[in-house]
mmCIF file of C-alpha atoms in Angstrom:
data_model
loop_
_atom_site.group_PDB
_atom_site.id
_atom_site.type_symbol
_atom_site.label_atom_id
_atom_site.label_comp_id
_atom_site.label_asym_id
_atom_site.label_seq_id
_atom_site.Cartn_x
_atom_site.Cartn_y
_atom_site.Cartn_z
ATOM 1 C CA UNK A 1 5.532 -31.591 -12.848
ATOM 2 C CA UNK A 2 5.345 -30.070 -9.459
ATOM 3 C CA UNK A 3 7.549 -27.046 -8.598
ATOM 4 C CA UNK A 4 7.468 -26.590 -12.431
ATOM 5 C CA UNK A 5 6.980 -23.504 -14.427
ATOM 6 C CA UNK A 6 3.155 -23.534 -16.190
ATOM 7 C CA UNK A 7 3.029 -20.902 -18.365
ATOM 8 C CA UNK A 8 -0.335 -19.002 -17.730
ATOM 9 C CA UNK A 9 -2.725 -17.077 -15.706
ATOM 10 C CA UNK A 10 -0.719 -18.506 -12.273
ATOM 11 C CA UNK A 11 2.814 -18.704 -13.559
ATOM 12 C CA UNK A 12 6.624 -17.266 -13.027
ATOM 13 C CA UNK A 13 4.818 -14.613 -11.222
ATOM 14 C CA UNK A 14 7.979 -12.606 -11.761
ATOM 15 C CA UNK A 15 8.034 -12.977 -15.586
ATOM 16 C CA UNK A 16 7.594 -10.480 -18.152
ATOM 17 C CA UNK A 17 5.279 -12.825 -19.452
ATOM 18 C CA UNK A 18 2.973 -12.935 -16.363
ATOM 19 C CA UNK A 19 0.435 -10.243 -18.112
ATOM 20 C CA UNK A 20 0.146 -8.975 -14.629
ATOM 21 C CA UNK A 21 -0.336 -5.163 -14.271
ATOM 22 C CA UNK A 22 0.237 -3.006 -11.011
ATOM 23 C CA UNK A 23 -1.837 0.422 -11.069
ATOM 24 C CA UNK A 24 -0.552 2.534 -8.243
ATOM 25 C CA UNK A 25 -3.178 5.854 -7.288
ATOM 26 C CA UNK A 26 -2.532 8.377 -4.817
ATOM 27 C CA UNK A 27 -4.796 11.314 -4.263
ATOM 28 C CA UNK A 28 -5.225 14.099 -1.711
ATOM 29 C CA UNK A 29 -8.913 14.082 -1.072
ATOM 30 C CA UNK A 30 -10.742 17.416 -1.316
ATOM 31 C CA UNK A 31 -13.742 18.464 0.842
ATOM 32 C CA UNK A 32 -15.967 15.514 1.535
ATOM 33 C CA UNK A 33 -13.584 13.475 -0.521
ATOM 34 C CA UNK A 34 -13.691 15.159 -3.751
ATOM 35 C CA UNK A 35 -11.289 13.850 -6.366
ATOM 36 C CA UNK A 36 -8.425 16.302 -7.334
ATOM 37 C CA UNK A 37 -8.187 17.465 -11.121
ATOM 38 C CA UNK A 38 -6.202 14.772 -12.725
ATOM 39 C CA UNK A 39 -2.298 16.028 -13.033
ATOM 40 C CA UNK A 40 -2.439 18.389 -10.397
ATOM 41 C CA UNK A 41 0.285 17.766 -8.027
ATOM 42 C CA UNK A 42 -2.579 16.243 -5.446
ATOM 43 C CA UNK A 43 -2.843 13.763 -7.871
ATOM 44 C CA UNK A 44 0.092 12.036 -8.758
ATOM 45 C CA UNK A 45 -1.423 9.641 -11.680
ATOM 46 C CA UNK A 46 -1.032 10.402 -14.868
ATOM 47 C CA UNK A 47 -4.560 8.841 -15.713
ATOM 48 C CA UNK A 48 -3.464 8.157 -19.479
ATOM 49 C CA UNK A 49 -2.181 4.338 -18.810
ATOM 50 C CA UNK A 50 -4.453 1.805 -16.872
ATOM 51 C CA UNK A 51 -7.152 4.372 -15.235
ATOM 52 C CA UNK A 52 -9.285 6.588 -17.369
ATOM 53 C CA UNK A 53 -10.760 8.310 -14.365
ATOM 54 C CA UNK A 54 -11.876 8.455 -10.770
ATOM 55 C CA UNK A 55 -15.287 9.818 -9.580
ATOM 56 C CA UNK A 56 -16.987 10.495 -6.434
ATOM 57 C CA UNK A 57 -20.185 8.657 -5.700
ATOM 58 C CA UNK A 58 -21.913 8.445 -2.779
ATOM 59 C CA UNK A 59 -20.570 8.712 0.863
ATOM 60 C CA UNK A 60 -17.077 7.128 0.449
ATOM 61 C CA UNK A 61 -17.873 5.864 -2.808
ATOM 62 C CA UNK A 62 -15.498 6.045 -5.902
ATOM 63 C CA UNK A 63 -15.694 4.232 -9.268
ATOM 64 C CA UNK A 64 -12.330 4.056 -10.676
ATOM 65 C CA UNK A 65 -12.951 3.821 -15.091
ATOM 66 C CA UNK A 66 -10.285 2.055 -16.615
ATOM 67 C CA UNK A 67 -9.265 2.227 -20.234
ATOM 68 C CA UNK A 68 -9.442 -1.321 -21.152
ATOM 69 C CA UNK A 69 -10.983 -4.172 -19.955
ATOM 70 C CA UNK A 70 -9.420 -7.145 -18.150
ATOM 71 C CA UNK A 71 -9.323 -10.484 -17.667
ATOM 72 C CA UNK A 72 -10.183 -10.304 -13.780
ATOM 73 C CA UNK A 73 -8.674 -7.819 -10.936
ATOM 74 C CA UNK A 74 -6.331 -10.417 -9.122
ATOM 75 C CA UNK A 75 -5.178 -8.081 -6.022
ATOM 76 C CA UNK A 76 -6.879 -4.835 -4.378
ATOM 77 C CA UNK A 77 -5.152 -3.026 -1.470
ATOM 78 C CA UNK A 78 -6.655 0.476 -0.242
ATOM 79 C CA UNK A 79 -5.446 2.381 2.596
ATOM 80 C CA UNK A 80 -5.834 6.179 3.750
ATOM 81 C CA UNK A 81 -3.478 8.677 5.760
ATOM 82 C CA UNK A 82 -6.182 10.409 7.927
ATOM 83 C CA UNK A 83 -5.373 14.329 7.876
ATOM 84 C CA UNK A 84 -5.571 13.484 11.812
ATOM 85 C CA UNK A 85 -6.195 9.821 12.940
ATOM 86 C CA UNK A 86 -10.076 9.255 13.729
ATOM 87 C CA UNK A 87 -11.502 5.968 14.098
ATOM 88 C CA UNK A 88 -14.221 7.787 13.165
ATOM 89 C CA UNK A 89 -12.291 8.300 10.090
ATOM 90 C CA UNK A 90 -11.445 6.854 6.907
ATOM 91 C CA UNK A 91 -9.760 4.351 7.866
ATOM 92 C CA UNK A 92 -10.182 1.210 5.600
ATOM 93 C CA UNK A 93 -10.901 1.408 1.623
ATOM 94 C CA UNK A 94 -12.729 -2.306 0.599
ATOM 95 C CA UNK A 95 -13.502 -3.295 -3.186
ATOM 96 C CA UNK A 96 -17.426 -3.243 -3.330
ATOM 97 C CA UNK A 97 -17.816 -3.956 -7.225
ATOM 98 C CA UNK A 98 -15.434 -5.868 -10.194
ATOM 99 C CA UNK A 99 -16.262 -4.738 -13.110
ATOM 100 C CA UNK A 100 -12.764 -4.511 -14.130
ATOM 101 C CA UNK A 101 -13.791 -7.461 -17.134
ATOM 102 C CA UNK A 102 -16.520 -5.798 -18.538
ATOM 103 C CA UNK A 103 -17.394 -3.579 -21.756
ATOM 104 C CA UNK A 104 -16.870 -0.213 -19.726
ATOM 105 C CA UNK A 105 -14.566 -1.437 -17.413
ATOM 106 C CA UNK A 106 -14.609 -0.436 -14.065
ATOM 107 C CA UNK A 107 -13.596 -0.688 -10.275
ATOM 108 C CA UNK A 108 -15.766 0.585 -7.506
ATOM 109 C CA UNK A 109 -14.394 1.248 -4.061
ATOM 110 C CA UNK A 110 -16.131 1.979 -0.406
ATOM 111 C CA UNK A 111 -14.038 4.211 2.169
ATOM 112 C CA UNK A 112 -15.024 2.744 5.605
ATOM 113 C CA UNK A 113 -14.770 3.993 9.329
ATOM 114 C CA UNK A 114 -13.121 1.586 11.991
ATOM 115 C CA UNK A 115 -16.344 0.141 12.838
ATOM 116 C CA UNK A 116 -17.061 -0.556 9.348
ATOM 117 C CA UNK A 117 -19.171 3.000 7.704
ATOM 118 C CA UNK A 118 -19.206 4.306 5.088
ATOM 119 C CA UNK A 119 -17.643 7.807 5.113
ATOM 120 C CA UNK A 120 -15.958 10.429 2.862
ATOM 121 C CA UNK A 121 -12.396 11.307 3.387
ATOM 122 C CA UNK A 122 -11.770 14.991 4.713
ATOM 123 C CA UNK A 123 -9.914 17.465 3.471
ATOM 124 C CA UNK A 124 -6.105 16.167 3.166
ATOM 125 C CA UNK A 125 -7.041 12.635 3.943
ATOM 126 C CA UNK A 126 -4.784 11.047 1.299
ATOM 127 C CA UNK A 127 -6.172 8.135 -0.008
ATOM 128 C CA UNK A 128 -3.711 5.092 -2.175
ATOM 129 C CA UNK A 129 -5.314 2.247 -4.173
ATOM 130 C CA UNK A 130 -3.260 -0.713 -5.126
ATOM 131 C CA UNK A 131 -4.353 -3.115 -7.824
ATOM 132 C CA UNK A 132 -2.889 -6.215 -9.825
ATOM 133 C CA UNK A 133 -4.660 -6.307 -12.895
ATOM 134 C CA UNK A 134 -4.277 -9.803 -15.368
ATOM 135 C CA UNK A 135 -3.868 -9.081 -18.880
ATOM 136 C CA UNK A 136 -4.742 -12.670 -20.345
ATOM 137 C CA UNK A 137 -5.831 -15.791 -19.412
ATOM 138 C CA UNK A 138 -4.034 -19.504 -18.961
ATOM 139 C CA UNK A 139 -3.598 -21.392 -22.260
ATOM 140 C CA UNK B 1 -2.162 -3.535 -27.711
ATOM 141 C CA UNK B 2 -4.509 -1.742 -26.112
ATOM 142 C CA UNK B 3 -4.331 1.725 -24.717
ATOM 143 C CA UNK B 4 -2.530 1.782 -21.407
ATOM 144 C CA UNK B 5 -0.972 -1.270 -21.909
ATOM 145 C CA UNK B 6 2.439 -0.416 -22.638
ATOM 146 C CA UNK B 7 4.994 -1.123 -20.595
ATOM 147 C CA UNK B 8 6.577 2.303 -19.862
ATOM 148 C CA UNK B 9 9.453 2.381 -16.602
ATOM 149 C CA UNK B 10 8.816 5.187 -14.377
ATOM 150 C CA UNK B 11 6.679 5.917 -11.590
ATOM 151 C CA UNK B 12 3.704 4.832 -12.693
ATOM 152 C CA UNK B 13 4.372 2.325 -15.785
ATOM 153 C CA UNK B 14 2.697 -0.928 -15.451
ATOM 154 C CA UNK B 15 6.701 -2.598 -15.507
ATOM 155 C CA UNK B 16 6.537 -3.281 -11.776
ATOM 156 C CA UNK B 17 9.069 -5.983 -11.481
ATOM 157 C CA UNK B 18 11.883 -3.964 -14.037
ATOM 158 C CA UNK B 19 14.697 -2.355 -12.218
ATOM 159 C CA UNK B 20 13.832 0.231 -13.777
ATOM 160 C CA UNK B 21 10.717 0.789 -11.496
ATOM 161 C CA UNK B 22 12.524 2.040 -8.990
ATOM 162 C CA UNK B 23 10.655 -0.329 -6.070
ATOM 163 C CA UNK B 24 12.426 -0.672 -3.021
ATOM 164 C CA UNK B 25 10.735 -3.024 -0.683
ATOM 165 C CA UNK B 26 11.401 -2.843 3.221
ATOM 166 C CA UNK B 27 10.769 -4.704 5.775
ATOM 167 C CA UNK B 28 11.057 -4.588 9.557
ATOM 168 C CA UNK B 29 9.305 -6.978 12.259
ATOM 169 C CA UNK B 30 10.151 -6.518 15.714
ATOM 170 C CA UNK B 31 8.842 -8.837 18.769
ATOM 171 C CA UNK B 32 6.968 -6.478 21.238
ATOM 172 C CA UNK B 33 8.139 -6.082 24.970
ATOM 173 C CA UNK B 34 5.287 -5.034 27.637
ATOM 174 C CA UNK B 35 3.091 -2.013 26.916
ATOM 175 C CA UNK B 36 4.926 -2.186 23.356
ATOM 176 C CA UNK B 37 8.074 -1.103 24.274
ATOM 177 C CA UNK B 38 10.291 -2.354 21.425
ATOM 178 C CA UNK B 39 13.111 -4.573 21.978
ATOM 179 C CA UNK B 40 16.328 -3.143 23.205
ATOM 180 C CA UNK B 41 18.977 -5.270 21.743
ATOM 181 C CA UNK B 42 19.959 -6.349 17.922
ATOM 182 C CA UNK B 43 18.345 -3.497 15.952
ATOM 183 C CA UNK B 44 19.582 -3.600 13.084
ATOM 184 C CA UNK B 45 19.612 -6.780 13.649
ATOM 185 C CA UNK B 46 18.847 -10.643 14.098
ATOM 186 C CA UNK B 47 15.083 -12.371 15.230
ATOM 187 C CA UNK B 48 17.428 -13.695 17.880
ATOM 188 C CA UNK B 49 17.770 -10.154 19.153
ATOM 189 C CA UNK B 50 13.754 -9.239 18.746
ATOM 190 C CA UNK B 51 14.267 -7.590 15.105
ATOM 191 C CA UNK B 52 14.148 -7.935 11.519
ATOM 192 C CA UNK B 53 15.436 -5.849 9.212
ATOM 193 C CA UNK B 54 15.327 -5.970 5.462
ATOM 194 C CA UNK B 55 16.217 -3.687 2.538
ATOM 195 C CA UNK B 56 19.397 -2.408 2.293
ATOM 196 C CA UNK B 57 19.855 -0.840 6.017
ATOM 197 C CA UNK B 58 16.614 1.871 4.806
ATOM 198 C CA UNK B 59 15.831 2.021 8.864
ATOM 199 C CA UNK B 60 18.006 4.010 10.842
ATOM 200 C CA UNK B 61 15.643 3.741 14.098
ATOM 201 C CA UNK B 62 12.304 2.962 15.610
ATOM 202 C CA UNK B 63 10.916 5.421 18.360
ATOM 203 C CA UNK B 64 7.584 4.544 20.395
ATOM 204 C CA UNK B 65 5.358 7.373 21.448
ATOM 205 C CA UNK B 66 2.631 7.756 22.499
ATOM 206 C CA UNK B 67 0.250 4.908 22.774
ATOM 207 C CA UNK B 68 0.313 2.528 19.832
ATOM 208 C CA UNK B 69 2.132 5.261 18.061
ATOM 209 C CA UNK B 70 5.895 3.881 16.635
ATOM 210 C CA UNK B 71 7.769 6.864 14.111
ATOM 211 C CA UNK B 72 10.270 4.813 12.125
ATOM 212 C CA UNK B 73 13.070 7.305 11.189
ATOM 213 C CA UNK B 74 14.725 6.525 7.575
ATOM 214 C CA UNK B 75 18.436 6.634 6.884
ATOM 215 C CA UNK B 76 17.336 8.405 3.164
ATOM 216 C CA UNK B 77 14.483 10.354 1.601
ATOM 217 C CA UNK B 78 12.338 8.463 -1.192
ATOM 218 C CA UNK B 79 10.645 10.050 -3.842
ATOM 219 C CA UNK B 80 7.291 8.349 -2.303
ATOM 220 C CA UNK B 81 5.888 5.961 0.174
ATOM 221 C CA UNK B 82 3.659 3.580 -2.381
ATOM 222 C CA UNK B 83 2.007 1.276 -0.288
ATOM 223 C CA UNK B 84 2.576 -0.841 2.495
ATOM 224 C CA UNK B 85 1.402 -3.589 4.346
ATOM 225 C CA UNK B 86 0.981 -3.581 8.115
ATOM 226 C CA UNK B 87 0.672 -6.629 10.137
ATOM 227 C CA UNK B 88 0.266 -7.331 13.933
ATOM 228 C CA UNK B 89 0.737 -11.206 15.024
ATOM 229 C CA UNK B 90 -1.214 -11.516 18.980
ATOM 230 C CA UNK B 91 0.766 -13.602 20.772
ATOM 231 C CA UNK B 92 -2.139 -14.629 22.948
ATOM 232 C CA UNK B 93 -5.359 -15.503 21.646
ATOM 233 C CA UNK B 94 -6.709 -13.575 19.322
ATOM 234 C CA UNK B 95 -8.437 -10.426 21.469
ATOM 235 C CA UNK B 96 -10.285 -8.043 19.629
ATOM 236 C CA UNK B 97 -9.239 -5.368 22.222
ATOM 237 C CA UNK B 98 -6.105 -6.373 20.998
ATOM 238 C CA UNK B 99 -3.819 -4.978 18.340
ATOM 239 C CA UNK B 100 -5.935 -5.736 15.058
ATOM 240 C CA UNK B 101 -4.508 -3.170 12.681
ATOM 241 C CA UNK B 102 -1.471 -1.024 12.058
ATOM 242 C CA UNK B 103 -1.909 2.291 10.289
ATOM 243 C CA UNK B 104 -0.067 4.975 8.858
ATOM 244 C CA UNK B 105 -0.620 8.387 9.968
ATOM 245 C CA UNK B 106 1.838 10.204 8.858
ATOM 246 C CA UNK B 107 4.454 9.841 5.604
ATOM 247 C CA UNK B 108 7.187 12.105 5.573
ATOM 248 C CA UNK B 109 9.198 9.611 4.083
ATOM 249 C CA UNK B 110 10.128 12.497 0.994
ATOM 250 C CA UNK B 111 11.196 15.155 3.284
ATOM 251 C CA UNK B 112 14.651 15.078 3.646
ATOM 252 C CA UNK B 113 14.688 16.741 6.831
ATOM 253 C CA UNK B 114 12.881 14.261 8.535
ATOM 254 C CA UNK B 115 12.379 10.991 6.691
ATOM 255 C CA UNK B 116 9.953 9.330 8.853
ATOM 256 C CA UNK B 117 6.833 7.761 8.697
ATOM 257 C CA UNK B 118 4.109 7.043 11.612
ATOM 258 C CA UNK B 119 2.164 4.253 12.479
ATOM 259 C CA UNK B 120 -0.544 3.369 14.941
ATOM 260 C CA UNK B 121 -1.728 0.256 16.491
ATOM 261 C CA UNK B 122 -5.194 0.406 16.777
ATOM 262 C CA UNK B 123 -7.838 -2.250 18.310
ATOM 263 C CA UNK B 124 -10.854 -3.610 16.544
ATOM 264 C CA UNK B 125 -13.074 -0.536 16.893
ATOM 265 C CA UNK B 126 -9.748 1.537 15.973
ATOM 266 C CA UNK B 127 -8.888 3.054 19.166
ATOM 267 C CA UNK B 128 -5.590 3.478 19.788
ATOM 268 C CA UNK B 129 -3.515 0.492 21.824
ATOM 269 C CA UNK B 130 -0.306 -0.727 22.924
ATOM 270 C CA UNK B 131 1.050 -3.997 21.866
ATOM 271 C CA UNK B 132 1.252 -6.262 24.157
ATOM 272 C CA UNK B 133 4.191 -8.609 25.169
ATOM 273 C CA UNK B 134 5.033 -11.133 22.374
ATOM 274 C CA UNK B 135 2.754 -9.394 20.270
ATOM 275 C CA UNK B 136 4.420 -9.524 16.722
ATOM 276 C CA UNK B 137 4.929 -6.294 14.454
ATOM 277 C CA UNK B 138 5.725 -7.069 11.024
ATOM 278 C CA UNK B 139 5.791 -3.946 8.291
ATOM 279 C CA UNK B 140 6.526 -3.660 4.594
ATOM 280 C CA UNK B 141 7.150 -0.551 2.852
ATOM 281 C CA UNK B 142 7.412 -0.096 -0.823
ATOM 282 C CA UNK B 143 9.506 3.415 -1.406
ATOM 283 C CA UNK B 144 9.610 4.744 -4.858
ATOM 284 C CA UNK B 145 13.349 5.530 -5.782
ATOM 285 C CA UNK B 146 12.711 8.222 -8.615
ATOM 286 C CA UNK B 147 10.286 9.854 -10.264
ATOM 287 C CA UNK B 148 8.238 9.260 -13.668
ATOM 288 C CA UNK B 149 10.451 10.965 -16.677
#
């Protein structure tokens, strides 16, 4: 029945029932992009719902642990305030790895430059990630 | 139920779409003038006029600055800027000297003294650069209404 409702995993987007989830993250980065302490006022999340944990990897590299696994990571949307704009910056935040699904569930997540790098946020560089997260599938 | 899967209101609870959540969406799209000036007449106002404004009046006026730089001045404080999403529409063909992102570079949206928030056009290889005419700006803002109990 077009323009009907299908209960499911693409349905009444607005509905309670959806089983979407929206994670909202906001950090102040620390030098070379270190991760506040979770709680601190830097670090607005209270990292005992949806996100166990964030850690620093490599050069603009950070893992983000959930609690639970998922049936898939639907939307990701990253973006930075630069301390002072630099294209040289971080500018861009792009999902590298979905691992939201699996047995130790998590995200991973690549700062890039305007031309496309790889580079850590700089001291007071705040840095937001955005995700939709589906809770279960479609009948 | 798994952990973290609760549906708790409040800043952070997974109940986005309650109105409890305290979301506030808003929107503003304005048609660019040469060297990105922004259009004179309508704001707030109609397309017709060059503007677009949606959610609730939150927009009390749009300055440009320097190059590609545009500080949006809000009638009220918010508790948080949450995320946002920052187009730019070329009205010629697509130039990748061109406006090809719009970034914020500044949130002050929770100080009440100055409620604003900055964004810059940038080209391509993220240099800073003026819209040009008929070049499209279209910006949504969520704002966070209160804070987590």
């Amino acid at each position: 029945m077009p323009g009907g409702i299908k209960p499911g995993y693409y349905h009444d987007y607005l509905s309670y029932e959806s089983g979407r989830n929206f994670v909202d993250i906001e950090f102040t980065a620390g030098v070379a992009g270190a991760v506040p302490a979770v709680n601190t006022a830097a670090f607005p999340h209270p990292g005992a719902g949806v996100v166990a944990s964030i850690v620093k990897g490599g050069v603009g590299v950070y893992t983000i642990n959930l609690n639970d696994a998922w049936v898939d990571l639907l939307v990701f949307r990253g973006w930075t305030i630069q301390a002072a704009y630099s294209a040289a910056g971080a500018c861009h935040v792009m999902v590298t790895a979905n691992n939201s699904g699996a047995a130790t569930p998590s995200i991973t997540v690549l700062v890039v430059n305007a031309a496309g790098a790889a580079v850590n946020p700089t001291t007071g560089d705040t840095i937001y990630f955005n995700f939709e997260l589906q809770l279960f599938n479609a009948n | 139920m798994g952990t973290g899967r609760g549906i708790k209101p409040g800043y952070y609870g997974e109940d986005y779409h309650s109105y409890l959540s305290g979301r506030n969406d808003v929107n503003l799209k304005w048609v660019s003038q040469a060297a990105g000036v922004l259009p004179a007449a309508g704001f707030p106002g109609s397309v017709a006029g060059g503007w677009l404004q949606a959610g609730g009046g939150a927009v009390d006026t749009v300055v440009h600055g320097g190059v590609g730089v545009y500080t949006i001045t809000l009638n009220d404080s918010w508790v948080d800027l949450v995320k946002w999403v920052l187009n730019c529409k070329q009205a010629a063909a697509f130039s990748a000297a061109g406006v090809c992102d719009v970034q914020v570079t500044a949130d002050n949206s929770a100080v009440d003294a100055t409620r604003t928030i900055v964004i810059l056009c940038t080209n391509a290889a993220g240099a800073a650069v003026e819209p040009a005419v008929n070049d499209v700006i279209s910006l949504e803002f969520t704002f966070q209404s209160f804070n987590a109990n």
